[in-house]
Amino acid sequence: MRIQRISNNVDTVEIDGEVDLSLIMPLINKYRGKKGSLIPLLQGVQTVYGYIPKSAFELLAKETELTLSDMYGVATFYAQFRLKPVGKNIVKVCHGTACHVQGADAISTAIKEALGVEDGGTTPDRLFTLETVACLGCCSLAPVMMIGEETFGKLTGSSAVKIIKEIRIRENQNK
């Protein structure tokens, strides 16, 4: 099974309007004029905002010798980079061979229905983003998902949804 990368619409990267670009000026100053700085700059911007806003690309182009086309080329080539905001909790459902054979499709379907999003989508409250991944390296726990740094194995569709509901309840109590 081949996992397809979700293509990002560059025109929709500014979802909530303006971002505070002053937050990345120390990063820009650190790498200004240094060769091989493109990936570290993009990684740093993503660390600050959780994704790479369009306005950050524009500032990087203005403040460095990098071109927008080079930056977008790298950002869209590597799966690590995000061009739109993601949820607080990233739900990664493994679809590697062991998980696929053990019912990963049913887990993904149940989670999509529970969250009301498709693969790569983020809930309107930005609490969850759902991602299909090729392998999480936990084959003995198949089928498996990760939420943040926590791994959940031997799942069914209903047990996966129960975990997500528990996280939602916990997050709502902490507001």
Short mmCIF file of N, CA and C in Angstrom, two decimals:
data_model
loop_
_atom_site.label_atom_id
_atom_site.label_comp_id
_atom_site.label_asym_id
_atom_site.label_seq_id
_atom_site.Cartn_x
_atom_site.Cartn_y
_atom_site.Cartn_z
N MET A 1 0.84 -1.18 0.00
CA MET A 1 0.00 0.00 0.00
C MET A 1 0.88 1.24 0.00
N ARG A 2 0.63 2.12 -0.88
CA ARG A 2 1.38 3.36 -0.98
C ARG A 2 0.63 4.45 -0.24
N ILE A 3 1.31 5.15 0.64
CA ILE A 3 0.71 6.26 1.38
C ILE A 3 0.91 7.53 0.56
N GLN A 4 -0.17 8.19 0.24
CA GLN A 4 -0.08 9.41 -0.54
C GLN A 4 0.06 10.61 0.38
N ARG A 5 0.91 11.53 -0.03
CA ARG A 5 1.07 12.77 0.71
C ARG A 5 -0.06 13.70 0.35
N ILE A 6 -0.63 14.31 1.32
CA ILE A 6 -1.70 15.27 1.09
C ILE A 6 -1.08 16.53 0.48
N SER A 7 -1.60 16.96 -0.64
CA SER A 7 -1.07 18.19 -1.23
C SER A 7 -1.70 19.37 -0.50
N ASN A 8 -0.88 20.34 -0.26
CA ASN A 8 -1.34 21.52 0.47
C ASN A 8 -1.60 22.66 -0.50
N ASN A 9 -2.70 23.35 -0.30
CA ASN A 9 -3.01 24.49 -1.12
C ASN A 9 -2.30 25.70 -0.52
N VAL A 10 -1.31 26.20 -1.21
CA VAL A 10 -0.49 27.29 -0.70
C VAL A 10 -1.32 28.53 -0.41
N ASP A 11 -2.41 28.72 -1.13
CA ASP A 11 -3.23 29.91 -0.92
C ASP A 11 -4.00 29.89 0.40
N THR A 12 -4.08 28.76 1.06
CA THR A 12 -4.87 28.67 2.28
C THR A 12 -4.02 28.53 3.53
N VAL A 13 -2.72 28.84 3.47
CA VAL A 13 -1.89 28.64 4.64
C VAL A 13 -2.15 29.63 5.77
N GLU A 14 -2.68 30.80 5.47
CA GLU A 14 -2.98 31.77 6.52
C GLU A 14 -4.43 31.61 6.94
N ILE A 15 -4.70 30.69 7.83
CA ILE A 15 -6.06 30.40 8.22
C ILE A 15 -6.60 31.42 9.22
N ASP A 16 -5.83 31.74 10.21
CA ASP A 16 -6.32 32.65 11.24
C ASP A 16 -5.76 34.06 11.11
N GLY A 17 -5.32 34.42 9.94
CA GLY A 17 -4.83 35.78 9.76
C GLY A 17 -3.35 35.89 10.06
N GLU A 18 -3.01 36.98 10.69
CA GLU A 18 -1.61 37.33 10.90
C GLU A 18 -0.94 36.46 11.96
N VAL A 19 0.35 36.23 11.74
CA VAL A 19 1.19 35.58 12.74
C VAL A 19 2.25 36.59 13.16
N ASP A 20 2.80 36.44 14.33
CA ASP A 20 3.82 37.35 14.84
C ASP A 20 5.17 36.95 14.26
N LEU A 21 5.56 37.64 13.20
CA LEU A 21 6.81 37.31 12.50
C LEU A 21 8.05 37.67 13.30
N SER A 22 7.91 38.51 14.31
CA SER A 22 9.08 38.87 15.12
C SER A 22 9.63 37.63 15.85
N LEU A 23 8.79 36.62 16.02
CA LEU A 23 9.23 35.41 16.71
C LEU A 23 10.32 34.66 15.95
N ILE A 24 10.39 34.84 14.64
CA ILE A 24 11.39 34.11 13.87
C ILE A 24 12.61 34.95 13.49
N MET A 25 12.63 36.21 13.90
CA MET A 25 13.79 37.05 13.58
C MET A 25 15.09 36.52 14.19
N PRO A 26 15.09 36.03 15.43
CA PRO A 26 16.34 35.45 15.95
C PRO A 26 16.84 34.27 15.10
N LEU A 27 15.92 33.48 14.61
CA LEU A 27 16.26 32.36 13.75
C LEU A 27 16.86 32.85 12.43
N ILE A 28 16.24 33.84 11.84
CA ILE A 28 16.74 34.42 10.59
C ILE A 28 18.14 34.99 10.80
N ASN A 29 18.31 35.71 11.89
CA ASN A 29 19.62 36.31 12.18
C ASN A 29 20.69 35.23 12.40
N LYS A 30 20.31 34.13 13.00
CA LYS A 30 21.26 33.04 13.25
C LYS A 30 21.78 32.44 11.94
N TYR A 31 20.90 32.31 10.96
CA TYR A 31 21.27 31.64 9.71
C TYR A 31 21.55 32.58 8.54
N ARG A 32 21.41 33.87 8.75
CA ARG A 32 21.60 34.84 7.67
C ARG A 32 22.98 34.68 7.04
N GLY A 33 22.99 34.50 5.71
CA GLY A 33 24.24 34.41 4.97
C GLY A 33 24.95 33.07 5.04
N LYS A 34 24.40 32.11 5.76
CA LYS A 34 25.05 30.80 5.88
C LYS A 34 24.55 29.86 4.79
N LYS A 35 25.48 29.15 4.19
CA LYS A 35 25.11 28.16 3.19
C LYS A 35 24.44 26.97 3.86
N GLY A 36 23.52 26.33 3.15
CA GLY A 36 22.85 25.14 3.68
C GLY A 36 21.86 25.45 4.78
N SER A 37 21.34 26.66 4.80
CA SER A 37 20.44 27.06 5.89
C SER A 37 18.96 26.83 5.60
N LEU A 38 18.63 26.44 4.39
CA LEU A 38 17.21 26.35 4.02
C LEU A 38 16.42 25.41 4.93
N ILE A 39 16.87 24.19 5.06
CA ILE A 39 16.11 23.22 5.87
C ILE A 39 16.10 23.62 7.35
N PRO A 40 17.23 24.02 7.95
CA PRO A 40 17.16 24.47 9.35
C PRO A 40 16.23 25.66 9.56
N LEU A 41 16.19 26.57 8.59
CA LEU A 41 15.27 27.71 8.70
C LEU A 41 13.82 27.25 8.68
N LEU A 42 13.49 26.37 7.73
CA LEU A 42 12.12 25.88 7.64
C LEU A 42 11.74 25.08 8.89
N GLN A 43 12.67 24.27 9.38
CA GLN A 43 12.40 23.50 10.60
C GLN A 43 12.18 24.44 11.79
N GLY A 44 12.99 25.48 11.87
CA GLY A 44 12.86 26.44 12.97
C GLY A 44 11.54 27.19 12.93
N VAL A 45 11.14 27.61 11.72
CA VAL A 45 9.85 28.30 11.58
C VAL A 45 8.72 27.37 12.00
N GLN A 46 8.79 26.13 11.57
CA GLN A 46 7.74 25.18 11.92
C GLN A 46 7.72 24.90 13.42
N THR A 47 8.88 24.90 14.05
CA THR A 47 8.93 24.72 15.50
C THR A 47 8.21 25.87 16.22
N VAL A 48 8.38 27.07 15.70
CA VAL A 48 7.75 28.24 16.33
C VAL A 48 6.24 28.23 16.15
N TYR A 49 5.74 27.97 14.93
CA TYR A 49 4.32 28.11 14.64
C TYR A 49 3.56 26.79 14.55
N GLY A 50 4.26 25.67 14.45
CA GLY A 50 3.60 24.39 14.25
C GLY A 50 3.38 24.07 12.78
N TYR A 51 3.61 25.03 11.93
CA TYR A 51 3.52 24.91 10.48
C TYR A 51 4.31 26.08 9.90
N ILE A 52 4.39 26.17 8.58
CA ILE A 52 5.13 27.28 7.97
C ILE A 52 4.12 28.20 7.29
N PRO A 53 3.82 29.33 7.92
CA PRO A 53 2.86 30.27 7.34
C PRO A 53 3.40 30.93 6.07
N LYS A 54 2.50 31.31 5.19
CA LYS A 54 2.88 31.98 3.95
C LYS A 54 3.69 33.25 4.24
N SER A 55 3.26 33.99 5.24
CA SER A 55 3.96 35.23 5.57
C SER A 55 5.38 34.97 6.05
N ALA A 56 5.63 33.81 6.65
CA ALA A 56 6.99 33.46 7.07
C ALA A 56 7.87 33.17 5.86
N PHE A 57 7.31 32.48 4.86
CA PHE A 57 8.05 32.26 3.61
C PHE A 57 8.45 33.61 3.01
N GLU A 58 7.50 34.53 2.98
CA GLU A 58 7.76 35.84 2.38
C GLU A 58 8.84 36.60 3.14
N LEU A 59 8.81 36.52 4.48
CA LEU A 59 9.84 37.19 5.28
C LEU A 59 11.20 36.53 5.06
N LEU A 60 11.24 35.21 5.00
CA LEU A 60 12.51 34.53 4.74
C LEU A 60 13.09 34.95 3.40
N ALA A 61 12.24 35.05 2.39
CA ALA A 61 12.72 35.47 1.07
C ALA A 61 13.26 36.90 1.11
N LYS A 62 12.62 37.75 1.89
CA LYS A 62 13.03 39.14 1.98
C LYS A 62 14.34 39.29 2.77
N GLU A 63 14.48 38.50 3.83
CA GLU A 63 15.61 38.66 4.75
C GLU A 63 16.82 37.79 4.43
N THR A 64 16.65 36.80 3.56
CA THR A 64 17.76 35.90 3.21
C THR A 64 17.93 35.90 1.70
N GLU A 65 18.84 35.13 1.23
CA GLU A 65 19.05 35.01 -0.21
C GLU A 65 18.24 33.85 -0.80
N LEU A 66 17.33 33.30 -0.03
CA LEU A 66 16.51 32.17 -0.49
C LEU A 66 15.34 32.67 -1.33
N THR A 67 14.98 31.88 -2.34
CA THR A 67 13.84 32.26 -3.17
C THR A 67 12.59 31.51 -2.70
N LEU A 68 11.44 32.11 -2.96
CA LEU A 68 10.19 31.46 -2.61
C LEU A 68 10.06 30.10 -3.29
N SER A 69 10.45 30.02 -4.55
CA SER A 69 10.32 28.75 -5.27
C SER A 69 11.20 27.67 -4.66
N ASP A 70 12.41 28.02 -4.25
CA ASP A 70 13.28 27.03 -3.60
C ASP A 70 12.68 26.57 -2.27
N MET A 71 12.18 27.53 -1.50
CA MET A 71 11.61 27.18 -0.19
C MET A 71 10.36 26.31 -0.34
N TYR A 72 9.45 26.70 -1.23
CA TYR A 72 8.24 25.90 -1.44
C TYR A 72 8.59 24.53 -2.00
N GLY A 73 9.60 24.48 -2.86
CA GLY A 73 10.03 23.20 -3.41
C GLY A 73 10.48 22.23 -2.32
N VAL A 74 11.28 22.72 -1.40
CA VAL A 74 11.75 21.88 -0.30
C VAL A 74 10.60 21.55 0.66
N ALA A 75 9.80 22.56 0.99
CA ALA A 75 8.72 22.36 1.96
C ALA A 75 7.65 21.39 1.46
N THR A 76 7.45 21.36 0.15
CA THR A 76 6.44 20.43 -0.37
C THR A 76 7.03 19.07 -0.72
N PHE A 77 8.34 18.98 -0.83
CA PHE A 77 8.99 17.70 -1.12
C PHE A 77 9.08 16.83 0.13
N TYR A 78 9.49 17.42 1.25
CA TYR A 78 9.67 16.66 2.49
C TYR A 78 8.38 16.62 3.30
N ALA A 79 8.00 15.41 3.68
CA ALA A 79 6.75 15.22 4.43
C ALA A 79 6.78 15.84 5.81
N GLN A 80 7.96 16.15 6.33
CA GLN A 80 8.05 16.73 7.68
C GLN A 80 7.49 18.14 7.76
N PHE A 81 7.41 18.83 6.62
CA PHE A 81 6.97 20.22 6.65
C PHE A 81 5.47 20.33 6.43
N ARG A 82 4.86 21.27 7.16
CA ARG A 82 3.42 21.51 7.07
C ARG A 82 3.18 22.93 6.60
N LEU A 83 2.21 23.08 5.70
CA LEU A 83 1.89 24.41 5.18
C LEU A 83 0.57 24.93 5.72
N LYS A 84 -0.02 24.20 6.63
CA LYS A 84 -1.24 24.69 7.28
C LYS A 84 -1.23 24.20 8.73
N PRO A 85 -1.95 24.91 9.59
CA PRO A 85 -1.94 24.55 11.01
C PRO A 85 -2.45 23.14 11.25
N VAL A 86 -1.92 22.51 12.28
CA VAL A 86 -2.35 21.18 12.66
C VAL A 86 -2.95 21.22 14.05
N GLY A 87 -3.60 20.14 14.41
CA GLY A 87 -4.21 20.04 15.72
C GLY A 87 -3.19 19.87 16.83
N LYS A 88 -3.65 20.11 18.03
CA LYS A 88 -2.80 19.94 19.21
C LYS A 88 -2.35 18.49 19.33
N ASN A 89 -3.23 17.56 18.97
CA ASN A 89 -2.93 16.13 19.03
C ASN A 89 -2.91 15.56 17.62
N ILE A 90 -1.77 15.08 17.20
CA ILE A 90 -1.66 14.47 15.88
C ILE A 90 -1.85 12.97 16.05
N VAL A 91 -2.90 12.46 15.42
CA VAL A 91 -3.24 11.04 15.49
C VAL A 91 -2.65 10.37 14.26
N LYS A 92 -1.65 9.52 14.48
CA LYS A 92 -1.01 8.80 13.37
C LYS A 92 -1.46 7.35 13.41
N VAL A 93 -2.15 6.95 12.36
CA VAL A 93 -2.62 5.56 12.26
C VAL A 93 -1.69 4.82 11.32
N CYS A 94 -1.09 3.75 11.82
CA CYS A 94 -0.16 2.97 11.02
C CYS A 94 -0.91 2.13 10.00
N HIS A 95 -0.40 2.15 8.77
CA HIS A 95 -0.95 1.32 7.70
C HIS A 95 0.15 0.46 7.08
N GLY A 96 1.18 0.16 7.88
CA GLY A 96 2.21 -0.76 7.43
C GLY A 96 1.62 -2.15 7.26
N THR A 97 2.40 -3.08 6.76
CA THR A 97 1.89 -4.42 6.44
C THR A 97 1.21 -5.08 7.62
N ALA A 98 1.86 -5.14 8.77
CA ALA A 98 1.28 -5.82 9.93
C ALA A 98 -0.02 -5.15 10.37
N CYS A 99 -0.04 -3.83 10.40
CA CYS A 99 -1.25 -3.11 10.81
C CYS A 99 -2.35 -3.25 9.76
N HIS A 100 -1.96 -3.18 8.51
CA HIS A 100 -2.94 -3.33 7.43
C HIS A 100 -3.64 -4.68 7.53
N VAL A 101 -2.88 -5.73 7.72
CA VAL A 101 -3.43 -7.08 7.81
C VAL A 101 -4.33 -7.22 9.04
N GLN A 102 -4.01 -6.49 10.10
CA GLN A 102 -4.77 -6.58 11.35
C GLN A 102 -5.94 -5.59 11.42
N GLY A 103 -6.21 -4.86 10.34
CA GLY A 103 -7.42 -4.03 10.32
C GLY A 103 -7.24 -2.54 10.46
N ALA A 104 -6.12 -2.00 10.01
CA ALA A 104 -5.88 -0.56 10.11
C ALA A 104 -6.93 0.26 9.37
N ASP A 105 -7.46 -0.28 8.27
CA ASP A 105 -8.48 0.46 7.52
C ASP A 105 -9.72 0.72 8.38
N ALA A 106 -10.12 -0.26 9.16
CA ALA A 106 -11.29 -0.10 10.03
C ALA A 106 -11.03 0.95 11.11
N ILE A 107 -9.81 0.99 11.60
CA ILE A 107 -9.46 1.98 12.62
C ILE A 107 -9.50 3.38 12.02
N SER A 108 -8.89 3.54 10.85
CA SER A 108 -8.92 4.85 10.19
C SER A 108 -10.34 5.30 9.91
N THR A 109 -11.17 4.39 9.42
CA THR A 109 -12.55 4.73 9.11
C THR A 109 -13.30 5.17 10.36
N ALA A 110 -13.12 4.45 11.46
CA ALA A 110 -13.80 4.80 12.71
C ALA A 110 -13.35 6.17 13.22
N ILE A 111 -12.07 6.44 13.12
CA ILE A 111 -11.55 7.73 13.59
C ILE A 111 -12.03 8.86 12.69
N LYS A 112 -12.03 8.64 11.38
CA LYS A 112 -12.53 9.67 10.46
C LYS A 112 -13.98 10.03 10.79
N GLU A 113 -14.79 9.01 11.05
CA GLU A 113 -16.19 9.26 11.40
C GLU A 113 -16.32 9.99 12.72
N ALA A 114 -15.53 9.58 13.71
CA ALA A 114 -15.61 10.19 15.05
C ALA A 114 -15.16 11.65 15.03
N LEU A 115 -14.11 11.94 14.26
CA LEU A 115 -13.57 13.30 14.23
C LEU A 115 -14.23 14.17 13.16
N GLY A 116 -14.84 13.53 12.16
CA GLY A 116 -15.46 14.28 11.08
C GLY A 116 -14.44 14.90 10.14
N VAL A 117 -13.29 14.24 9.99
CA VAL A 117 -12.24 14.73 9.09
C VAL A 117 -11.75 13.59 8.22
N GLU A 118 -11.14 13.94 7.11
CA GLU A 118 -10.49 12.97 6.24
C GLU A 118 -9.02 12.88 6.62
N ASP A 119 -8.31 11.95 6.00
CA ASP A 119 -6.89 11.80 6.25
C ASP A 119 -6.18 13.12 5.92
N GLY A 120 -5.36 13.58 6.84
CA GLY A 120 -4.66 14.86 6.68
C GLY A 120 -5.46 16.03 7.21
N GLY A 121 -6.70 15.79 7.62
CA GLY A 121 -7.56 16.86 8.08
C GLY A 121 -7.40 17.18 9.55
N THR A 122 -7.82 18.38 9.91
CA THR A 122 -7.77 18.86 11.29
C THR A 122 -9.17 19.24 11.72
N THR A 123 -9.52 18.87 12.94
CA THR A 123 -10.84 19.20 13.46
C THR A 123 -10.99 20.72 13.57
N PRO A 124 -12.21 21.23 13.45
CA PRO A 124 -12.42 22.68 13.52
C PRO A 124 -11.89 23.32 14.81
N ASP A 125 -11.91 22.58 15.91
CA ASP A 125 -11.40 23.12 17.17
C ASP A 125 -9.88 22.99 17.28
N ARG A 126 -9.25 22.47 16.24
CA ARG A 126 -7.80 22.26 16.16
C ARG A 126 -7.27 21.39 17.30
N LEU A 127 -8.09 20.48 17.77
CA LEU A 127 -7.64 19.57 18.81
C LEU A 127 -6.96 18.34 18.22
N PHE A 128 -7.43 17.89 17.04
CA PHE A 128 -6.87 16.68 16.42
C PHE A 128 -6.57 16.89 14.94
N THR A 129 -5.48 16.28 14.50
CA THR A 129 -5.16 16.13 13.08
C THR A 129 -4.96 14.64 12.86
N LEU A 130 -5.57 14.12 11.81
CA LEU A 130 -5.49 12.69 11.50
C LEU A 130 -4.50 12.47 10.35
N GLU A 131 -3.57 11.54 10.54
CA GLU A 131 -2.60 11.21 9.51
C GLU A 131 -2.46 9.71 9.36
N THR A 132 -2.40 9.26 8.13
CA THR A 132 -2.06 7.87 7.83
C THR A 132 -0.56 7.83 7.61
N VAL A 133 0.11 6.89 8.26
CA VAL A 133 1.56 6.75 8.10
C VAL A 133 1.90 5.35 7.62
N ALA A 134 3.05 5.22 6.98
CA ALA A 134 3.46 3.95 6.39
C ALA A 134 3.86 2.93 7.45
N CYS A 135 4.51 3.36 8.51
CA CYS A 135 4.91 2.41 9.56
C CYS A 135 5.33 3.18 10.80
N LEU A 136 4.91 2.70 11.95
CA LEU A 136 5.32 3.29 13.22
C LEU A 136 6.37 2.44 13.93
N GLY A 137 6.70 1.29 13.34
CA GLY A 137 7.73 0.43 13.91
C GLY A 137 7.29 -0.32 15.16
N CYS A 138 6.01 -0.55 15.30
CA CYS A 138 5.46 -1.25 16.47
C CYS A 138 4.67 -2.47 16.00
N CYS A 139 5.23 -3.24 15.11
CA CYS A 139 4.50 -4.32 14.44
C CYS A 139 3.91 -5.34 15.41
N SER A 140 4.57 -5.57 16.51
CA SER A 140 4.06 -6.55 17.48
C SER A 140 2.79 -6.06 18.17
N LEU A 141 2.51 -4.77 18.07
CA LEU A 141 1.30 -4.19 18.68
C LEU A 141 0.18 -3.97 17.67
N ALA A 142 0.37 -4.42 16.46
CA ALA A 142 -0.58 -4.15 15.37
C ALA A 142 -1.99 -4.59 15.71
N PRO A 143 -2.95 -3.77 15.25
CA PRO A 143 -2.84 -2.45 14.64
C PRO A 143 -2.57 -1.38 15.69
N VAL A 144 -1.88 -0.33 15.28
CA VAL A 144 -1.37 0.65 16.23
C VAL A 144 -1.60 2.07 15.73
N MET A 145 -1.70 2.99 16.70
CA MET A 145 -1.73 4.42 16.40
C MET A 145 -0.91 5.13 17.45
N MET A 146 -0.44 6.31 17.08
CA MET A 146 0.26 7.18 18.02
C MET A 146 -0.50 8.50 18.10
N ILE A 147 -0.59 9.01 19.30
CA ILE A 147 -1.14 10.35 19.51
C ILE A 147 -0.07 11.08 20.30
N GLY A 148 0.53 12.06 19.66
CA GLY A 148 1.69 12.71 20.26
C GLY A 148 2.81 11.70 20.35
N GLU A 149 3.34 11.49 21.54
CA GLU A 149 4.42 10.53 21.75
C GLU A 149 3.93 9.21 22.34
N GLU A 150 2.63 9.09 22.54
CA GLU A 150 2.07 7.89 23.17
C GLU A 150 1.57 6.91 22.10
N THR A 151 1.93 5.64 22.28
CA THR A 151 1.56 4.59 21.34
C THR A 151 0.43 3.75 21.92
N PHE A 152 -0.53 3.42 21.08
CA PHE A 152 -1.67 2.59 21.48
C PHE A 152 -1.74 1.40 20.53
N GLY A 153 -1.72 0.19 21.06
CA GLY A 153 -1.69 -0.99 20.21
C GLY A 153 -2.84 -1.93 20.45
N LYS A 154 -2.89 -2.97 19.59
CA LYS A 154 -3.94 -3.99 19.62
C LYS A 154 -5.31 -3.34 19.57
N LEU A 155 -5.46 -2.38 18.67
CA LEU A 155 -6.67 -1.56 18.59
C LEU A 155 -7.78 -2.20 17.77
N THR A 156 -8.97 -1.74 18.06
CA THR A 156 -10.14 -1.94 17.21
C THR A 156 -10.64 -0.53 16.88
N GLY A 157 -11.57 -0.42 15.96
CA GLY A 157 -12.13 0.89 15.67
C GLY A 157 -12.73 1.54 16.90
N SER A 158 -13.47 0.76 17.68
CA SER A 158 -14.12 1.34 18.86
C SER A 158 -13.12 1.69 19.96
N SER A 159 -12.07 0.91 20.14
CA SER A 159 -11.09 1.25 21.17
C SER A 159 -10.30 2.50 20.78
N ALA A 160 -10.03 2.67 19.49
CA ALA A 160 -9.32 3.86 19.03
C ALA A 160 -10.18 5.11 19.26
N VAL A 161 -11.45 5.00 18.93
CA VAL A 161 -12.37 6.14 19.12
C VAL A 161 -12.51 6.45 20.61
N LYS A 162 -12.54 5.44 21.45
CA LYS A 162 -12.65 5.64 22.90
C LYS A 162 -11.44 6.44 23.41
N ILE A 163 -10.25 6.12 22.94
CA ILE A 163 -9.04 6.85 23.34
C ILE A 163 -9.15 8.31 22.94
N ILE A 164 -9.61 8.56 21.74
CA ILE A 164 -9.75 9.94 21.26
C ILE A 164 -10.79 10.70 22.07
N LYS A 165 -11.90 10.04 22.39
CA LYS A 165 -12.93 10.69 23.21
C LYS A 165 -12.39 11.03 24.60
N GLU A 166 -11.58 10.14 25.17
CA GLU A 166 -10.99 10.40 26.49
C GLU A 166 -10.05 11.60 26.44
N ILE A 167 -9.29 11.71 25.38
CA ILE A 167 -8.39 12.86 25.23
C ILE A 167 -9.21 14.14 25.09
N ARG A 168 -10.28 14.09 24.31
CA ARG A 168 -11.13 15.27 24.13
C ARG A 168 -11.74 15.71 25.47
N ILE A 169 -12.21 14.76 26.25
CA ILE A 169 -12.77 15.08 27.57
C ILE A 169 -11.72 15.71 28.46
N ARG A 170 -10.52 15.11 28.49
CA ARG A 170 -9.43 15.64 29.31
C ARG A 170 -9.05 17.05 28.87
N GLU A 171 -8.99 17.29 27.56
CA GLU A 171 -8.63 18.62 27.04
C GLU A 171 -9.70 19.65 27.40
N ASN A 172 -10.97 19.27 27.32
CA ASN A 172 -12.06 20.18 27.64
C ASN A 172 -12.09 20.51 29.13
N GLN A 173 -11.69 19.56 29.97
CA GLN A 173 -11.63 19.82 31.42
C GLN A 173 -10.48 20.77 31.77
N ASN A 174 -9.43 20.77 30.95
CA ASN A 174 -8.26 21.61 31.23
C ASN A 174 -8.42 23.03 30.70
N LYS A 175 -9.54 23.33 30.05
CA LYS A 175 -9.74 24.69 29.49
C LYS A 175 -10.04 25.68 30.56
#
